[in-house]
Coordinates of C-alpha atoms in Angstrom, one line a residue:
X24 CA 0.0 0.0 0.0
X25 CA 3.0 2.3 -0.1
X26 CA 1.7 3.7 -3.4
X27 CA -2.0 3.5 -2.5
X28 CA -4.2 6.5 -2.7
X29 CA -5.1 6.4 1.0
X30 CA -1.4 6.3 2.0
X31 CA -0.4 9.1 -0.4
X32 CA -3.2 11.2 1.0
X33 CA -1.7 10.8 4.5
X34 CA 1.7 11.5 3.2
X35 CA 0.5 14.7 1.5
X36 CA -1.0 15.9 4.8
X37 CA 2.1 15.1 6.8
X38 CA 4.3 16.9 4.2
X39 CA 2.4 20.2 4.4
X40 CA 4.2 21.7 7.5
X41 CA 7.6 20.3 6.3
X42 CA 7.5 21.3 2.7
X43 CA 5.6 24.6 2.4
X44 CA 8.1 27.4 2.1
X45 CA 11.0 25.0 1.4
X46 CA 13.3 25.8 -1.5
X47 CA 14.6 23.3 -4.0
X48 CA 18.4 23.3 -3.9
X49 CA 19.2 20.1 -5.9
X50 CA 17.4 17.7 -8.2
X51 CA 19.6 14.8 -9.4
X52 CA 19.9 11.2 -10.1
X53 CA 22.8 8.8 -9.5
X54 CA 20.9 5.7 -10.4
X55 CA 18.9 5.2 -13.5
X56 CA 15.7 4.4 -11.5
X57 CA 16.0 7.0 -8.7
X58 CA 15.4 10.7 -8.5
X59 CA 16.5 12.8 -5.5
X60 CA 15.1 16.2 -4.7
X61 CA 16.8 18.3 -2.0
X62 CA 15.0 21.1 -0.1
X63 CA 16.2 23.8 2.2
X64 CA 14.0 24.9 5.1
X65 CA 15.9 27.6 7.0
X66 CA 19.1 25.9 8.3
X67 CA 17.7 22.4 7.7
X68 CA 17.7 20.2 4.6
X69 CA 15.4 17.4 3.7
X70 CA 14.9 15.1 0.7
X71 CA 12.4 13.3 -1.4
X72 CA 13.8 10.0 -2.7
X73 CA 11.6 8.7 -5.6
X74 CA 12.4 5.1 -6.5
X75 CA 10.9 4.6 -9.9
X76 CA 12.1 1.2 -11.0
X77 CA 9.6 -1.0 -12.9
X78 CA 10.1 -3.6 -10.2
X79 CA 9.7 -1.2 -7.2
X80 CA 8.3 2.3 -7.0
X81 CA 8.2 4.2 -3.7
X82 CA 8.5 7.6 -2.1
X83 CA 10.6 8.1 1.0
X84 CA 11.7 11.3 2.8
X85 CA 15.2 11.0 4.4
X86 CA 16.7 13.9 6.4
X87 CA 20.1 13.1 5.0
X88 CA 21.4 11.8 1.7
X89 CA 25.0 11.5 0.6
X90 CA 25.4 12.5 -3.0
X91 CA 28.0 10.6 -5.0
X92 CA 30.9 12.6 -6.4
X93 CA 30.8 10.6 -9.7
X94 CA 28.0 9.3 -11.9
X95 CA 25.5 11.9 -10.6
X96 CA 23.4 13.9 -13.1
X97 CA 21.4 17.1 -12.4
X98 CA 17.8 17.1 -13.7
X99 CA 14.8 19.4 -13.9
X100 CA 17.0 22.5 -13.7
X101 CA 14.0 24.9 -14.0
X102 CA 12.8 24.2 -10.4
X103 CA 16.1 24.8 -8.7
X104 CA 15.7 27.8 -6.5
X105 CA 11.9 27.7 -6.5
X106 CA 9.8 27.6 -3.4
X107 CA 7.1 25.0 -2.6
X108 CA 3.7 26.6 -2.2
X109 CA 1.4 23.6 -2.1
X110 CA 1.3 19.8 -1.8
X111 CA -1.4 18.4 -4.1
X112 CA -2.9 14.9 -3.8
X113 CA -5.3 14.0 -6.6
X114 CA -8.7 12.5 -5.8
X115 CA -8.7 8.7 -5.9
X116 CA -5.4 8.8 -7.8
X117 CA -2.0 7.2 -6.9
X118 CA -0.2 10.5 -7.5
X119 CA 1.3 13.3 -5.5
X120 CA 2.5 16.7 -6.7
X121 CA 4.5 19.6 -5.4
X122 CA 3.5 23.0 -6.7
X123 CA 6.2 25.7 -6.9
X124 CA 6.1 29.5 -6.7
X125 CA 6.8 30.1 -10.4
X126 CA 4.0 27.8 -11.7
X127 CA 6.0 24.6 -12.0
X128 CA 4.6 21.4 -10.7
X129 CA 6.5 18.1 -10.0
X130 CA 4.2 15.1 -10.2
X131 CA 5.1 11.7 -8.7
X132 CA 3.0 9.2 -10.5
X133 CA 3.1 6.0 -8.5
X134 CA 1.5 3.5 -10.9
X135 CA 3.1 0.1 -10.2
X136 CA 5.7 -0.7 -12.9
X137 CA 4.9 2.6 -14.6
X138 CA 6.0 4.9 -11.8
X139 CA 7.4 8.2 -13.0
X140 CA 8.3 11.8 -12.1
X141 CA 6.9 14.4 -14.5
X142 CA 7.6 18.2 -14.5
X143 CA 4.9 20.6 -15.6
X144 CA 4.8 24.3 -16.5
X145 CA 1.2 25.1 -15.9
X146 CA -0.6 22.1 -17.4
X147 CA 2.1 21.3 -20.0
X148 CA 4.6 18.6 -19.6
X149 CA 8.2 19.9 -19.9
X150 CA 10.2 17.1 -18.4
X151 CA 9.8 13.3 -17.8
X152 CA 12.2 11.2 -15.7
X153 CA 11.5 7.8 -17.4
X154 CA 11.3 8.9 -21.0
X155 CA 10.4 5.4 -22.2
X156 CA 6.9 5.9 -20.8
X157 CA 5.7 7.8 -23.9
X158 CA 2.1 8.2 -22.6
X159 CA 3.3 10.4 -19.7
X160 CA 4.2 13.2 -22.1
X161 CA 0.5 13.6 -22.7
X162 CA -0.7 13.7 -19.1
X163 CA -3.1 16.6 -18.3
X164 CA -3.2 17.3 -14.5
X165 CA -6.7 18.6 -14.9
X166 CA -7.8 15.1 -15.8
X167 CA -6.2 13.2 -12.9
X168 CA -8.9 13.5 -10.3
X169 CA -11.2 10.4 -10.4
X170 CA -14.7 10.0 -9.0
X171 CA -16.1 7.0 -7.0
X172 CA -19.7 6.6 -6.0
X173 CA -19.6 5.5 -2.4
X174 CA -23.4 5.3 -1.9
X175 CA -24.8 2.1 -0.4
X176 CA -27.2 1.8 -3.4
X177 CA -24.3 1.8 -5.9
X178 CA -22.5 -0.8 -3.9
X179 CA -25.5 -3.2 -3.7
X180 CA -26.1 -2.8 -7.4
X181 CA -22.5 -3.5 -8.3
X182 CA -21.5 -6.0 -5.6
X183 CA -20.1 -8.4 -8.2
X184 CA -17.9 -5.7 -9.6
X185 CA -16.7 -4.4 -6.2
X186 CA -12.9 -4.6 -6.9
X187 CA -13.3 -2.7 -10.1
X188 CA -15.5 0.1 -8.8
X189 CA -13.5 0.6 -5.6
X190 CA -10.1 0.5 -7.3
X191 CA -8.4 2.6 -4.7
X192 CA -8.4 -0.3 -2.2
X193 CA -5.9 -2.4 -4.0
X194 CA -4.7 -5.9 -3.3
X195 CA -3.8 -5.4 0.4
X196 CA -7.2 -4.1 1.4
X197 CA -9.1 -6.8 -0.4
X198 CA -6.7 -9.4 1.1
X199 CA -7.6 -8.0 4.6
X200 CA -11.3 -8.3 3.8
X201 CA -11.2 -11.8 2.4
X202 CA -9.1 -13.0 5.3
X203 CA -11.9 -11.9 7.6
X204 CA -14.6 -13.8 5.7
X205 CA -15.9 -10.9 3.6
X206 CA -17.3 -13.3 0.9
X207 CA -19.4 -15.2 3.4
X208 CA -21.2 -12.1 4.6
X209 CA -24.7 -11.0 3.6
X210 CA -24.9 -7.9 1.3
X211 CA -25.6 -5.8 4.3
X212 CA -22.7 -7.3 6.2
X213 CA -20.4 -6.6 3.2
X214 CA -21.4 -3.0 3.1
X215 CA -20.8 -2.6 6.9
X216 CA -17.3 -4.3 6.5
X217 CA -16.6 -1.9 3.6
X218 CA -17.5 1.2 5.6
X219 CA -15.4 0.0 8.6
X220 CA -12.4 -0.4 6.3
X221 CA -12.9 3.1 4.9
X222 CA -12.9 4.5 8.4
X223 CA -9.7 2.7 9.2
X224 CA -8.0 4.0 6.1
X225 CA -9.0 7.6 6.9
X226 CA -7.3 7.4 10.3
X227 CA -4.8 4.6 10.0
X228 CA -1.9 3.1 11.9
X229 CA 1.0 2.1 9.5
X230 CA 2.3 -1.4 9.6
X231 CA 5.3 -3.0 8.0
X232 CA 4.2 -6.5 7.6
X233 CA 4.9 -9.6 5.6
X234 CA 2.2 -11.2 3.4
X235 CA 3.2 -14.4 1.5
X236 CA 6.8 -13.8 2.5
X237 CA 7.0 -10.3 1.0
X238 CA 7.4 -7.0 2.9
X239 CA 4.3 -4.8 2.7
X240 CA 3.4 -1.3 4.0
X241 CA -0.2 -1.7 5.2
X242 CA -2.7 0.7 6.7
X243 CA -4.5 -2.3 8.1
X244 CA -3.5 -4.9 10.7
X245 CA -2.7 -7.9 8.4
X246 CA -0.1 -10.5 7.8
X247 CA 3.0 -11.0 10.0
X248 CA 3.5 -7.6 11.5
X249 CA 7.1 -6.5 12.1
X250 CA 6.7 -2.9 13.1
X251 CA 4.0 -0.2 13.4
X252 CA 4.1 3.6 13.2
X253 CA 1.9 6.6 13.6
X254 CA 3.9 8.9 11.3
X255 CA 3.4 8.1 7.6
X256 CA 6.7 9.7 6.6
X257 CA 8.6 7.6 9.0
X258 CA 6.7 4.5 7.9
X259 CA 7.6 5.3 4.3
X260 CA 11.3 5.6 5.2
X261 CA 11.3 2.4 7.2
X262 CA 9.5 0.5 4.5
X263 CA 12.0 1.7 1.9
X264 CA 14.9 0.3 4.0
X265 CA 13.0 -2.9 4.8
X266 CA 12.1 -3.6 1.2
X267 CA 15.6 -2.8 -0.2
X268 CA 17.2 -4.9 2.5
X269 CA 15.0 -7.9 1.6
X270 CA 15.3 -7.2 -2.1
X271 CA 19.1 -7.2 -1.8
X272 CA 19.1 -10.3 0.4
X273 CA 16.9 -12.3 -2.0
X274 CA 18.7 -11.1 -5.1
X275 CA 22.2 -11.9 -3.8
X276 CA 20.9 -15.2 -2.3
X277 CA 19.4 -16.2 -5.6
X278 CA 22.6 -15.3 -7.5
X279 CA 24.8 -17.4 -5.1
X280 CA 22.3 -20.3 -5.2
X281 CA 22.3 -20.1 -9.0
X282 CA 26.1 -20.3 -9.1
X283 CA 26.1 -23.4 -6.8
X284 CA 23.3 -25.1 -8.8
X285 CA 25.1 -24.5 -12.0
X286 CA 28.3 -26.0 -10.6
X287 CA 26.3 -29.0 -9.3
X288 CA 24.6 -29.5 -12.7
X289 CA 27.9 -29.2 -14.7
X290 CA 29.5 -31.6 -12.1
X291 CA 26.7 -34.1 -12.6
X292 CA 27.1 -33.9 -16.4
X293 CA 30.9 -34.3 -16.1
X294 CA 30.6 -37.4 -13.9
X295 CA 28.0 -39.0 -16.2
X296 CA 30.1 -38.5 -19.3
X297 CA 33.3 -39.7 -17.7
X298 CA 31.5 -42.7 -16.0
X299 CA 30.3 -43.8 -19.4
X300 CA 33.8 -43.5 -20.8
X301 CA 35.2 -45.4 -17.8
X302 CA 32.8 -48.2 -18.2
X303 CA 33.5 -48.4 -21.9
X304 CA 37.3 -48.7 -21.3
X305 CA 36.9 -51.2 -18.4
X306 CA 34.7 -53.5 -20.6
X307 CA 37.2 -53.4 -23.4
X308 CA 40.3 -55.4 -22.5
X309 CA 41.1 -56.8 -26.0
X310 CA 44.5 -55.2 -26.2
X311 CA 45.7 -57.2 -23.2
X312 CA 43.9 -60.4 -24.5
X313 CA 45.5 -59.9 -28.0
X314 CA 49.0 -59.4 -26.4
X315 CA 48.7 -62.5 -24.2
X316 CA 47.4 -64.7 -27.1
X317 CA 50.2 -63.5 -29.3
X318 CA 52.8 -64.3 -26.7
X319 CA 51.4 -67.7 -26.2
X320 CA 51.5 -68.5 -29.9
X321 CA 54.8 -66.8 -31.1
X322 CA 55.9 -70.1 -32.8
X323 CA 52.7 -70.2 -34.9
X324 CA 52.9 -66.7 -36.4
X325 CA 54.6 -66.4 -39.8
X326 CA 56.9 -63.3 -40.2
X327 CA 55.4 -60.5 -42.2
X328 CA 51.8 -61.6 -41.7
X329 CA 49.2 -58.8 -41.8
X330 CA 46.8 -60.7 -39.5
X331 CA 46.5 -64.0 -37.7
X332 CA 43.6 -66.1 -36.4
X333 CA 44.3 -67.8 -33.1
X334 CA 42.4 -69.5 -30.3
X335 CA 41.4 -67.3 -27.4
X336 CA 42.1 -69.2 -24.2
X337 CA 40.2 -66.5 -22.3
X338 CA 37.0 -67.3 -24.2
X339 CA 36.7 -71.1 -24.4
X340 CA 39.3 -71.3 -27.3
X341 CA 37.1 -69.4 -29.7
X342 CA 39.1 -68.1 -32.6
X343 CA 40.0 -64.4 -32.8
X344 CA 41.6 -62.4 -35.6
X345 CA 44.4 -60.1 -34.6
X346 CA 45.9 -57.4 -36.9
X347 CA 49.7 -57.3 -37.1
X348 CA 52.2 -54.8 -38.4
X349 CA 54.1 -56.6 -41.1
X350 CA 57.4 -54.9 -40.4
X351 CA 57.5 -56.1 -36.8
X352 CA 57.9 -59.5 -35.2
X353 CA 55.1 -61.2 -33.4
X354 CA 56.7 -60.3 -30.1
X355 CA 57.0 -56.7 -31.0
X356 CA 53.4 -56.6 -32.1
X357 CA 52.5 -58.1 -28.7
X358 CA 54.6 -55.3 -27.0
X359 CA 52.6 -52.7 -28.9
X360 CA 49.3 -54.2 -27.6
X361 CA 50.7 -54.4 -24.0
X362 CA 51.6 -50.7 -24.3
X363 CA 48.1 -49.8 -25.5
X364 CA 46.6 -51.9 -22.6
X365 CA 48.8 -50.0 -20.1
X366 CA 47.6 -46.7 -21.6
X367 CA 44.1 -47.8 -21.1
X368 CA 44.9 -48.7 -17.5
X369 CA 46.4 -45.2 -17.0
X370 CA 43.3 -43.6 -18.5
X371 CA 41.1 -45.6 -16.2
X372 CA 43.0 -44.4 -13.2
X373 CA 42.8 -40.8 -14.4
X374 CA 39.1 -41.1 -15.0
X375 CA 38.5 -42.6 -11.6
X376 CA 40.5 -39.9 -9.9
X377 CA 38.8 -37.1 -11.8
X378 CA 35.3 -38.5 -11.1
X379 CA 36.1 -38.9 -7.4
X380 CA 37.5 -35.3 -7.2
X381 CA 34.4 -34.0 -9.0
X382 CA 32.1 -35.9 -6.6
X383 CA 33.9 -34.4 -3.6
X384 CA 33.6 -31.0 -5.1
X385 CA 29.8 -31.5 -5.7
X386 CA 29.3 -32.7 -2.1
X387 CA 30.9 -29.5 -0.9
X388 CA 28.8 -27.4 -3.2
X389 CA 25.6 -29.3 -2.1
X390 CA 26.5 -28.5 1.6
X391 CA 27.0 -24.8 0.8
X392 CA 23.7 -24.7 -1.2
X393 CA 21.8 -26.1 1.8
X394 CA 23.5 -23.5 4.0
X395 CA 22.6 -20.6 1.6
X396 CA 19.0 -21.8 1.4
X397 CA 18.6 -21.4 5.2
X398 CA 20.1 -17.9 5.3
X399 CA 17.6 -15.2 6.4
X400 CA 19.9 -12.1 6.9
X401 CA 22.5 -10.2 4.9
X402 CA 25.2 -10.6 7.5
X403 CA 25.1 -14.4 7.4
X404 CA 24.9 -14.3 3.6
X405 CA 27.9 -12.1 3.3
X406 CA 29.9 -14.4 5.6
X407 CA 28.9 -17.4 3.4
X408 CA 29.9 -15.4 0.3
X409 CA 33.3 -14.8 1.7
X410 CA 33.7 -18.5 2.4
X411 CA 32.3 -19.8 -0.9
X412 CA 33.5 -17.4 -3.6
X413 CA 37.2 -17.9 -3.2
X414 CA 36.6 -21.7 -3.3
X415 CA 34.4 -21.4 -6.4
X416 CA 36.9 -19.2 -8.1
X417 CA 39.7 -21.6 -7.3
X418 CA 37.6 -24.5 -8.7
X419 CA 37.1 -22.5 -11.8
X420 CA 40.8 -22.1 -12.3
X421 CA 41.1 -25.9 -11.9
X422 CA 38.5 -26.6 -14.5
X423 CA 39.3 -28.5 -17.7
X424 CA 41.5 -26.7 -20.3
X425 CA 39.1 -27.6 -23.1
X426 CA 35.6 -27.3 -24.4
X427 CA 34.0 -30.6 -25.2
X428 CA 31.6 -31.2 -28.1
X429 CA 29.9 -34.4 -29.1
X430 CA 29.5 -35.3 -32.8
X431 CA 28.1 -38.7 -33.9
X432 CA 29.1 -40.2 -30.5
X433 CA 32.7 -39.0 -30.8
X434 CA 34.0 -36.6 -28.2
X435 CA 35.9 -33.6 -29.6
X436 CA 38.0 -31.4 -27.3
X437 CA 39.0 -27.9 -28.2
X438 CA 41.7 -26.1 -26.2
X439 CA 40.9 -22.8 -24.6
X440 CA 44.2 -21.0 -24.9
X441 CA 48.0 -21.5 -25.3
X442 CA 48.7 -23.0 -21.9
X443 CA 45.5 -25.0 -22.1
X444 CA 46.5 -26.3 -25.5
X445 CA 49.6 -27.8 -24.0
X446 CA 47.7 -29.3 -21.1
X447 CA 45.0 -30.7 -23.5
X448 CA 47.5 -32.3 -25.9
X449 CA 50.1 -33.7 -23.5
X450 CA 48.1 -34.3 -20.2
X451 CA 44.7 -35.2 -21.5
X452 CA 45.6 -36.6 -24.9
X453 CA 46.5 -40.2 -25.7
X454 CA 48.6 -41.6 -28.6
X455 CA 45.5 -43.0 -30.3
X456 CA 43.6 -39.7 -30.3
X457 CA 43.4 -37.7 -33.5
X458 CA 45.1 -34.3 -33.2
X459 CA 44.1 -31.3 -35.4
X460 CA 45.3 -27.7 -35.8
X461 CA 44.9 -24.9 -38.4
X462 CA 48.0 -25.0 -40.5
X463 CA 50.7 -22.2 -40.1
X464 CA 48.5 -19.9 -37.9
X465 CA 47.7 -19.5 -34.2
X466 CA 44.7 -21.5 -33.0
X467 CA 43.3 -24.1 -30.6
X468 CA 44.6 -27.6 -30.4
X469 CA 41.7 -30.1 -31.2
X470 CA 41.5 -33.7 -30.2
X471 CA 39.1 -36.3 -31.4
X472 CA 39.1 -39.0 -28.6
X473 CA 39.9 -42.5 -29.8
X474 CA 37.2 -45.2 -29.3
X475 CA 38.5 -48.7 -29.0
X476 CA 38.0 -50.7 -32.1
X477 CA 36.6 -47.8 -34.1
X478 CA 38.2 -45.8 -37.0
X479 CA 37.7 -42.1 -37.2
X480 CA 34.9 -41.5 -39.8
X481 CA 35.6 -39.0 -42.5
X482 CA 32.7 -36.7 -41.5
X483 CA 33.8 -36.7 -37.9
X484 CA 37.3 -35.6 -39.0
X485 CA 35.9 -32.9 -41.2
X486 CA 33.7 -31.6 -38.4
X487 CA 36.6 -31.5 -35.9
X488 CA 38.7 -29.8 -38.6
X489 CA 36.0 -27.1 -39.0
X490 CA 36.1 -26.4 -35.3
X491 CA 39.9 -26.2 -35.4
X492 CA 39.6 -23.7 -38.3
X493 CA 37.0 -21.6 -36.5
X494 CA 39.1 -21.5 -33.4
X495 CA 42.1 -20.0 -35.3
X496 CA 43.1 -16.7 -36.9
X497 CA 41.7 -18.1 -40.2
X498 CA 38.1 -18.2 -38.8
X499 CA 36.9 -15.6 -41.3
X500 CA 38.4 -17.2 -44.4
X501 CA 36.2 -19.3 -46.7
X502 CA 38.6 -22.3 -46.6
X503 CA 41.3 -23.2 -44.1
X504 CA 44.0 -25.9 -44.3
X505 CA 44.0 -28.0 -41.2
X506 CA 46.7 -30.5 -40.0
X507 CA 45.3 -33.9 -39.1
X508 CA 47.6 -36.5 -37.4
X509 CA 47.6 -39.0 -34.6
X510 CA 48.5 -37.5 -31.2
X511 CA 51.6 -39.7 -31.0
X512 CA 53.3 -37.6 -33.8
X513 CA 53.0 -34.4 -31.9
X514 CA 55.8 -33.3 -29.5
X515 CA 57.0 -30.2 -27.7
X516 CA 60.5 -29.0 -27.6
X517 CA 62.1 -27.5 -24.5
X518 CA 61.7 -23.7 -24.6
X519 CA 58.8 -23.6 -27.0
X520 CA 56.1 -21.0 -26.4
X521 CA 52.8 -22.1 -24.8
X522 CA 50.8 -24.0 -27.5
X523 CA 53.8 -24.3 -29.9
X524 CA 54.5 -27.9 -31.0
X525 CA 56.3 -29.9 -33.6
X526 CA 54.3 -32.3 -35.9
X527 CA 56.4 -35.2 -37.2
X528 CA 53.8 -36.5 -39.7
X529 CA 50.8 -34.7 -41.0
X530 CA 48.0 -34.8 -43.4
X531 CA 46.4 -31.5 -44.5
X532 CA 42.7 -31.1 -45.4
X533 CA 40.8 -28.0 -46.6
X534 CA 37.6 -27.2 -44.7
X535 CA 35.2 -24.4 -44.0
X536 CA 35.5 -22.9 -40.5
X537 CA 32.6 -24.2 -38.5
X538 CA 31.0 -22.7 -35.4
X539 CA 30.4 -25.1 -32.5

């Protein structure tokens, strides 16, 4: 009810002795949704603070206000030095105006999300605070007064339209009436309840209360009352502080919870993806099997063979076909498969460690989220922010050095920067992965992760090459040459700059740069 007609009427009456004869000394804004007007009354100063945000409009009247040295703009210059001669409150209208000695009038229109401050010379608009509200340029103050028929006969004839015809009550008044069984009363009882409320609104006490968890300034005893006042100006000031305190608390609390929920969601996705990869590798032990079978049958393998079919003693002697490098002996081929099996084992250990670390991190974030949800005051919230934010920022710096994309079930990793490129290629890359980079220019390292027993399809390679081209200084060219090679042919020399590598064998393909 802080913008309600009945409250503004009480504010206008209380402002009379304070405002009449005061001189405007400053009118400025240091926030896009707030107008401050300073008045001098003898040796004393006082202020009107008009909060005109679409999400919160209010008037408050502080005795002191510290103007910022920067980012402060003077407004409505023509009223500076003029004297207040009247306070005007329009009939049944959520507006309040100050009339000045030279014919200017400053109107505070308190219409929900369309609150505004409008300056008139006579009846003509000469200045508007929120210029986006185009309709306010056409306001005529002579048309602002509104009539309501308060007769009993009119009420009884329009009892089904009561909220529309008695529009000055607003949501809080009707909430008060309905909570007290208004709808169950007879027509006569409803009329008496309505008259009783009008009497209360004409001589109110001012309550700062909570209705459905939100701070409300009410002229009726309703909700969870926190404080009550007899002075409407003090009530307006205290409500402003209560609302902005709660708004700040809920806003900052929601932001911190959003960060933690985002971390939990990304952690969940990370664990799911890596768990799938882990299970895939754990279920695939054919390198070790092939190596053992080869070593057990060295005598049966002809030199220079491209492949061999042998009995698998791990699978009831079923025959298996094993590919061989023709330039190597059977024992050397077995050693290659043993090395690939060891690499798989290393990857399993790394995946298990990374999943466990991520789960520990998620457990910590979940604990913090539960603590934040319980917070009910700013001091406790700030203390939690001081504890959580450094940890979150540290976790951010520990995050993976690459962006991951999925294309036709192949994981494609794109390095984030120079140092990240090195980490991606040499810490997270394996010999069997496919490595790509735009040729002869700066850009991201790209890996297509190897899948056991699968070749890299041509369209997957071209897709990854397009990403490599896009993440390079050739991103705006129509075609870009991209190096494609197994990761095992990429090495780094001592003293090379971050991201700089040597490629020992390469194939180059031309592709169009492709956005992710």
